[in-house]
Amino acid sequence: MTAKVEAVLAATPIDDIHTHLYDPAFGDLLLWGIDDLLVYHYLVAEAFRYLDLPYEKFWVLSKAQQAELIWNALFIQNSPVSEACRGVITTLHALGLDVRKRDLPALRQWFTKWKAEEYVTRCLELAGVRTVCMTNSPFDDLERPVWEKGFSRDERFRAALRIDPLLLTWGDAAQCLARWGYDVGPNLTDKTISEVRRFLADWGQRIGARYLMVSFGPEFDFPSDGSCARLLEKVVLPHCREFGLPMALMMGVKRQVNSQLRQAGDGVGLSGLGALERLCAQFPENRFLVTVLARENQYELCVLARKFRNLHVFGCWWFNNVPSLVGEITRLRLELIGLSVTPQHSDARVLDQLIYKWRHSRQIIAQVLADKYADLAGTGWVVSEAEMKRDAESLLGGAFGKFCQPPGSSSAEKLRRL
Ligand SMILES: [Zn+2]
């Protein structure tokens, strides 16, 4: 049964709903190749478990020097058993490289023959991925000018509008908006609210956003007197309703627990999902895509999804993306909310990572699904191959796509309006 389900999943193209990859038109912002694989922040954090040089000495090194330190610490002096290390090996192996030699210069040499555009196609092919959703921030000084100038889009790369600064550091964001020609002040007056909505409308349309997104720390609460909750209620959610877009909330990241680690310095905290419960209940016309970072929040999130159909659960995010937890969380979700879930997104920051992140996850999803089919088969309910394909499509992007359709486009909504 497992082999059969694995084959069906392997043949089903994936829509990867959240990554940090970029359309090749963004040039150097699209990361790929062995050095970028090695300096991935997951590996930086792990390497510092073994390195004894001061943090600041690491950060002044070139990318190649950092990659060499990490390679030595995590692959040569120790066996690469962690999930992030194993991922590099899975990726190189899938690309046809001989990983047994442990020869970094030879690996680097192999990557020099590739051009980004062709390598994108190769990686998507090996990962079984059809489309990837980027994370696009108008507040990013490297990214913003590319959008402003305009470019011809690679249709495999979809866009999502990330608005963390707007909700989390409103004072600074307001100054940015003012600089960019929006008539906003620090207080949320009617004028400011309508100008921030104009900003969201402009950027949503410019990038063709499929959804808006923000990551929240464990302290996020709703309702609340703070600017974050008020902006969410008065600006972001009305914008989402007007344009028929879902809002993605990634909950539970504790920012800069160790700032010396920079991008690798974030930790995890338990979120109060009462805030999410109130959002789902108070705004039934809004749709929320939600993933949580704390393992201890996963069960409560599933229970909430049973109560609110405007909540779609997705992904095993960051520290959850290890085989033992992906297995546990995927099983829990299928048992509590069936197939109306998107079990995984890659969160890839480096193009090549699509290969391992999806190979590893797909295998586990297949195992869980096969177990469920086997339980059903015990009663005589045999799932046909066509039904398996339907289910696989649902899990690998189909359920997400349906959830994201603007209200009014589904047949149920049309019926309701008759
Ligand atoms: Zn991410």
XYZ file of C-alpha atoms and ligand atoms in Angstrom:
419
model
C 0.000 0.000 0.000
C 2.761 2.476 0.918
C 4.582 1.968 -2.396
C 1.338 2.556 -4.302
C 0.553 5.776 -2.405
C 4.166 6.935 -2.752
C 3.912 6.472 -6.514
C 0.657 8.434 -6.679
C 2.114 11.279 -4.587
C 5.328 11.300 -6.650
C 3.256 11.710 -9.820
C 1.203 14.589 -8.387
C 2.652 18.050 -9.093
C 3.103 20.178 -5.988
C 2.076 23.780 -5.511
C 4.509 24.897 -2.825
C 2.526 27.539 -0.967
C 5.277 29.246 1.026
C 8.964 29.658 0.204
C 11.593 32.395 0.363
C 12.648 31.812 -3.249
C 12.541 34.456 -5.969
C 11.627 34.595 -9.621
C 14.956 34.393 -11.547
C 14.338 37.978 -12.682
C 15.425 39.023 -9.165
C 18.981 37.947 -9.995
C 21.165 37.401 -6.930
C 18.164 37.375 -4.604
C 17.454 33.849 -5.864
C 19.889 31.698 -3.839
C 21.152 28.365 -5.160
C 24.255 26.144 -5.183
C 26.442 24.420 -2.633
C 27.675 27.476 -0.719
C 24.156 28.834 -0.239
C 23.020 25.371 0.846
C 25.783 25.305 3.464
C 25.279 28.793 4.894
C 21.509 28.208 5.314
C 20.613 29.630 8.716
C 19.457 26.225 10.006
C 23.035 24.984 9.461
C 24.631 28.138 10.877
C 22.802 27.531 14.166
C 23.877 23.884 14.186
C 27.507 24.648 13.296
C 27.842 27.029 16.251
C 27.151 24.042 18.511
C 30.661 22.885 17.503
C 32.501 26.097 16.510
C 34.352 28.043 19.160
C 35.181 31.186 17.221
C 33.442 34.386 18.320
C 30.218 35.161 16.441
C 31.531 38.428 15.046
C 34.546 36.676 13.506
C 32.209 34.319 11.653
C 30.102 37.146 10.250
C 33.056 39.006 8.695
C 34.080 35.924 6.691
C 33.114 35.564 3.035
C 30.231 33.242 2.142
C 32.733 30.666 0.833
C 34.740 30.766 4.086
C 31.598 30.410 6.190
C 30.517 27.479 4.015
C 33.901 25.774 4.572
C 33.667 26.149 8.343
C 30.155 24.712 8.345
C 31.108 21.873 5.988
C 33.994 20.894 8.254
C 32.025 21.132 11.487
C 28.830 19.440 10.329
C 29.884 17.064 7.560
C 33.542 16.152 8.111
C 34.123 16.245 11.866
C 30.659 14.875 12.639
C 28.187 12.776 10.670
C 25.429 14.892 9.073
C 22.478 13.241 10.804
C 20.359 16.318 11.600
C 17.466 16.951 9.201
C 19.028 20.122 7.743
C 22.367 18.335 7.190
C 20.755 15.230 5.770
C 18.858 17.541 3.421
C 22.081 18.758 1.816
C 23.130 15.156 1.206
C 19.725 14.136 -0.190
C 19.859 17.126 -2.524
C 23.383 16.451 -3.818
C 22.585 12.767 -4.290
C 19.392 13.573 -6.238
C 21.398 15.925 -8.461
C 23.613 12.961 -9.349
C 26.667 14.031 -7.343
C 28.845 11.479 -5.558
C 28.437 12.438 -1.904
C 30.744 9.663 -0.662
C 33.878 11.572 -1.634
C 33.236 14.446 0.794
C 34.978 16.703 -1.720
C 33.748 20.307 -1.369
C 35.915 21.797 -4.169
C 34.598 19.151 -6.610
C 31.015 19.906 -5.575
C 31.589 23.609 -6.122
C 33.055 22.900 -9.525
C 29.939 20.975 -10.597
C 27.656 23.926 -9.803
C 29.649 26.354 -11.970
C 28.239 24.799 -15.142
C 24.691 25.886 -14.369
C 22.789 29.040 -15.233
C 20.026 30.071 -12.833
C 17.132 29.758 -15.330
C 18.001 26.185 -16.338
C 18.792 25.207 -12.781
C 15.322 26.371 -11.666
C 13.745 23.937 -14.116
C 16.044 21.105 -12.992
C 15.299 21.639 -9.298
C 11.527 21.938 -9.805
C 11.628 18.737 -11.851
C 13.605 16.801 -9.240
C 11.370 18.121 -6.463
C 8.135 17.398 -8.350
C 7.063 21.009 -7.825
C 4.845 22.873 -10.312
C 4.658 26.307 -8.695
C 6.321 28.030 -5.767
C 4.900 30.929 -3.820
C 7.458 33.604 -2.964
C 7.470 35.856 0.104
C 7.415 39.419 -1.188
C 8.016 42.444 0.972
C 7.715 46.030 -0.275
C 9.759 46.941 2.821
C 12.763 45.010 1.480
C 15.164 47.511 -0.090
C 16.659 44.945 -2.456
C 13.338 43.553 -3.623
C 11.219 46.703 -3.904
C 13.112 48.347 -6.803
C 12.753 45.194 -8.925
C 8.966 45.326 -8.633
C 8.920 49.078 -9.205
C 10.947 48.740 -12.379
C 8.834 45.804 -13.587
C 9.897 42.577 -15.262
C 8.354 39.727 -17.175
C 7.084 37.170 -14.696
C 8.031 33.502 -14.605
C 4.581 31.989 -14.149
C 5.938 29.223 -11.918
C 6.689 31.848 -9.247
C 3.632 33.198 -7.469
C 3.587 36.132 -5.107
C 2.461 36.674 -1.516
C 2.493 40.086 0.140
C 4.424 40.044 3.406
C 3.569 42.907 5.722
C 5.414 42.230 8.993
C 6.843 45.777 9.395
C 3.383 47.284 8.912
C 1.884 45.282 11.774
C 4.901 44.808 14.058
C 6.815 48.102 13.827
C 4.145 50.566 12.782
C 6.143 53.699 13.700
C 8.953 52.827 11.280
C 6.562 51.505 8.628
C 4.546 54.745 8.728
C 7.710 56.715 7.956
C 8.460 54.416 4.993
C 4.933 54.843 3.628
C 5.188 58.616 4.005
C 8.472 58.558 2.067
C 6.807 56.535 -0.676
C 4.060 59.105 -1.135
C 1.283 57.870 1.142
C -0.252 60.530 3.365
C 0.046 58.687 6.688
C 0.760 59.863 10.222
C 1.623 57.899 13.350
C -1.997 57.897 14.590
C -4.591 55.689 12.943
C -6.862 58.470 11.740
C -9.408 57.821 8.971
C -7.013 59.453 6.514
C -4.108 57.242 7.574
C -6.268 54.126 7.456
C -7.416 54.867 3.905
C -3.851 55.641 2.800
C -2.485 52.385 4.234
C -5.275 50.580 2.400
C -4.209 52.352 -0.782
C -0.650 51.125 -0.134
C -1.871 47.524 0.253
C -4.047 47.777 -2.853
C -1.148 49.183 -4.903
C 1.273 46.464 -3.825
C -1.235 43.641 -3.929
C -1.998 44.514 -7.528
C 1.590 45.243 -8.511
C 2.820 41.824 -7.446
C -0.381 39.861 -8.080
C -0.525 38.700 -4.461
C -2.291 35.382 -3.806
C -2.519 36.160 -0.107
C -1.141 38.495 2.555
C 1.077 37.231 5.332
C 2.661 38.038 8.657
C 4.564 36.108 11.302
C 3.600 36.770 14.900
C 5.467 36.263 18.147
C 3.876 34.219 20.930
C 2.671 37.474 22.554
C 0.232 38.272 19.709
C -3.230 39.001 21.047
C -6.563 40.029 19.588
C -8.437 42.208 20.284
C -5.942 44.557 21.838
C -5.247 48.293 22.095
C -1.889 47.980 20.349
C -1.293 49.229 16.801
C -0.874 45.657 15.511
C -4.385 44.480 16.421
C -5.938 47.789 15.348
C -4.193 47.789 11.959
C -5.209 44.177 11.467
C -8.855 44.984 12.169
C -9.160 48.360 10.463
C -6.789 48.021 7.523
C -5.601 44.514 6.701
C -8.758 42.449 7.156
C -10.966 44.974 5.291
C -8.386 44.954 2.474
C -8.473 41.150 2.361
C -12.286 41.191 2.216
C -12.331 43.802 -0.539
C -9.879 41.889 -2.724
C -11.026 38.386 -1.755
C -7.608 37.441 -0.391
C -6.776 35.156 2.536
C -4.511 36.318 5.352
C -1.702 33.970 6.385
C -0.654 34.017 10.031
C 2.536 32.218 11.023
C 2.347 32.106 14.784
C 4.880 31.471 17.528
C 8.285 32.763 16.397
C 10.247 34.341 19.236
C 12.449 36.865 17.449
C 16.175 37.132 18.177
C 16.481 34.904 21.216
C 20.204 35.069 20.411
C 20.797 38.104 18.209
C 24.483 37.165 17.720
C 23.239 34.382 15.442
C 21.433 36.962 13.279
C 18.979 35.210 10.909
C 19.623 31.957 12.811
C 18.819 33.585 16.144
C 15.024 33.176 16.327
C 13.382 30.748 18.729
C 9.928 29.407 19.510
C 7.189 30.238 22.016
C 3.721 28.989 22.806
C 1.000 31.131 21.210
C -2.342 31.941 22.779
C -4.657 30.602 20.092
C -7.614 32.312 21.763
C -6.610 35.317 19.627
C -6.999 33.218 16.473
C -10.305 31.807 17.704
C -11.643 35.343 18.155
C -10.400 36.411 14.703
C -12.075 33.439 13.018
C -15.323 33.988 14.927
C -15.457 37.760 14.574
C -14.548 37.877 10.884
C -16.357 35.008 9.141
C -15.960 36.825 5.805
C -12.160 36.673 6.162
C -10.157 33.542 5.468
C -7.100 32.670 7.560
C -4.214 30.447 6.516
C -2.430 29.407 9.687
C 0.644 27.513 10.754
C 2.070 27.396 14.283
C 5.659 26.980 15.364
C 5.141 25.450 18.798
C 4.532 21.709 18.722
C 2.259 22.216 21.754
C -0.034 24.479 19.660
C -0.612 21.923 16.877
C -3.478 20.041 18.506
C -5.387 23.182 19.507
C -4.983 24.515 15.956
C -6.583 21.338 14.552
C -9.471 21.647 16.991
C -9.989 25.282 15.918
C -10.024 24.191 12.264
C -12.879 21.808 13.136
C -14.852 24.801 14.410
C -14.085 27.397 11.757
C -14.223 26.705 8.024
C -12.570 30.076 7.381
C -9.379 28.589 8.864
C -7.000 26.536 6.724
C -4.118 24.795 8.467
C -0.854 24.500 6.564
C 2.736 23.336 6.802
C 5.144 21.923 9.341
C 7.083 25.116 9.825
C 10.815 25.450 10.600
C 11.608 23.447 13.776
C 8.571 21.253 13.048
C 10.079 20.237 9.708
C 11.872 17.172 11.041
C 10.671 13.656 10.159
C 9.418 12.702 13.617
C 7.259 15.830 13.938
C 6.062 15.901 10.315
C 4.829 12.337 10.858
C 3.150 13.131 14.160
C 1.571 16.411 13.011
C 0.384 15.078 9.639
C -1.230 12.067 11.334
C -2.939 14.314 13.876
C -4.269 16.605 11.152
C -5.622 13.823 8.950
C -7.281 12.235 11.965
C -8.902 15.494 13.105
C -9.638 17.419 9.900
C -9.287 14.875 7.118
C -7.965 16.090 3.784
C -8.992 19.752 4.157
C -5.423 20.679 5.042
C -2.116 21.481 3.335
C 0.304 19.270 5.270
C 3.486 20.910 4.077
C 5.167 23.901 2.487
C 8.908 23.859 1.860
C 9.917 27.250 3.318
C 12.950 26.831 1.022
C 15.370 29.767 1.051
C 17.758 28.125 -1.367
C 16.339 26.767 -4.627
C 18.020 23.353 -4.346
C 16.349 22.790 -0.963
C 13.057 22.174 -2.768
C 14.478 18.773 -3.668
C 15.110 17.467 -0.177
C 12.318 19.267 1.597
C 9.763 17.696 -0.729
C 11.382 14.271 -1.026
C 11.536 13.920 2.737
C 8.034 15.273 3.385
C 6.355 13.436 0.526
C 7.641 10.128 1.844
C 6.151 10.794 5.284
C 2.831 12.079 3.926
C 2.640 8.895 1.798
C 3.264 6.730 4.849
C 0.554 8.445 6.907
C -1.953 8.345 4.047
C -1.164 4.690 3.353
C -1.810 3.830 7.005
C -5.189 5.565 6.846
C -6.128 3.757 3.619
C -5.032 0.462 5.213
C -7.319 1.130 8.210
C -10.204 1.734 5.799
C -9.336 -1.372 3.791
C -9.771 -3.381 6.986
C -13.521 -2.684 6.724
C -13.676 -3.503 3.028
C -13.568 0.201 1.925
C -10.919 0.044 -0.767
C -9.719 3.423 -2.018
C -9.435 3.371 -5.819
C -6.451 4.766 -7.674
C -8.553 7.659 -8.974
C -9.582 8.466 -5.408
C -5.946 8.318 -4.290
C -5.020 10.789 -7.036
C -7.832 13.108 -5.991
C -6.674 12.986 -2.360
C -3.020 13.536 -3.311
C -3.916 16.581 -5.399
C -5.866 17.961 -2.487
C -2.965 17.589 -0.053
C -0.283 18.939 -2.387
C -1.941 22.240 -3.223
C -5.532 21.540 -4.329
C -7.195 22.109 -0.958
C -5.188 25.313 -0.579
C -6.217 26.512 -4.049
C -9.892 25.911 -3.279
C -9.625 27.672 0.066
C -8.008 30.697 -1.594
C -10.739 31.152 -4.195
C -12.500 34.464 -3.576
C -15.951 34.094 -2.014
C -18.553 33.982 -4.739
C -16.485 31.833 -7.058
C -17.469 28.527 -5.471
C -20.627 26.750 -6.491
C -21.841 26.683 -2.893
C -21.617 30.447 -2.735
C -23.488 30.792 -6.042
C -26.238 28.532 -4.704
C -26.464 30.612 -1.551
C -26.916 33.732 -3.624
C -29.740 32.334 -5.786
Zn 9.066 31.206 5.827
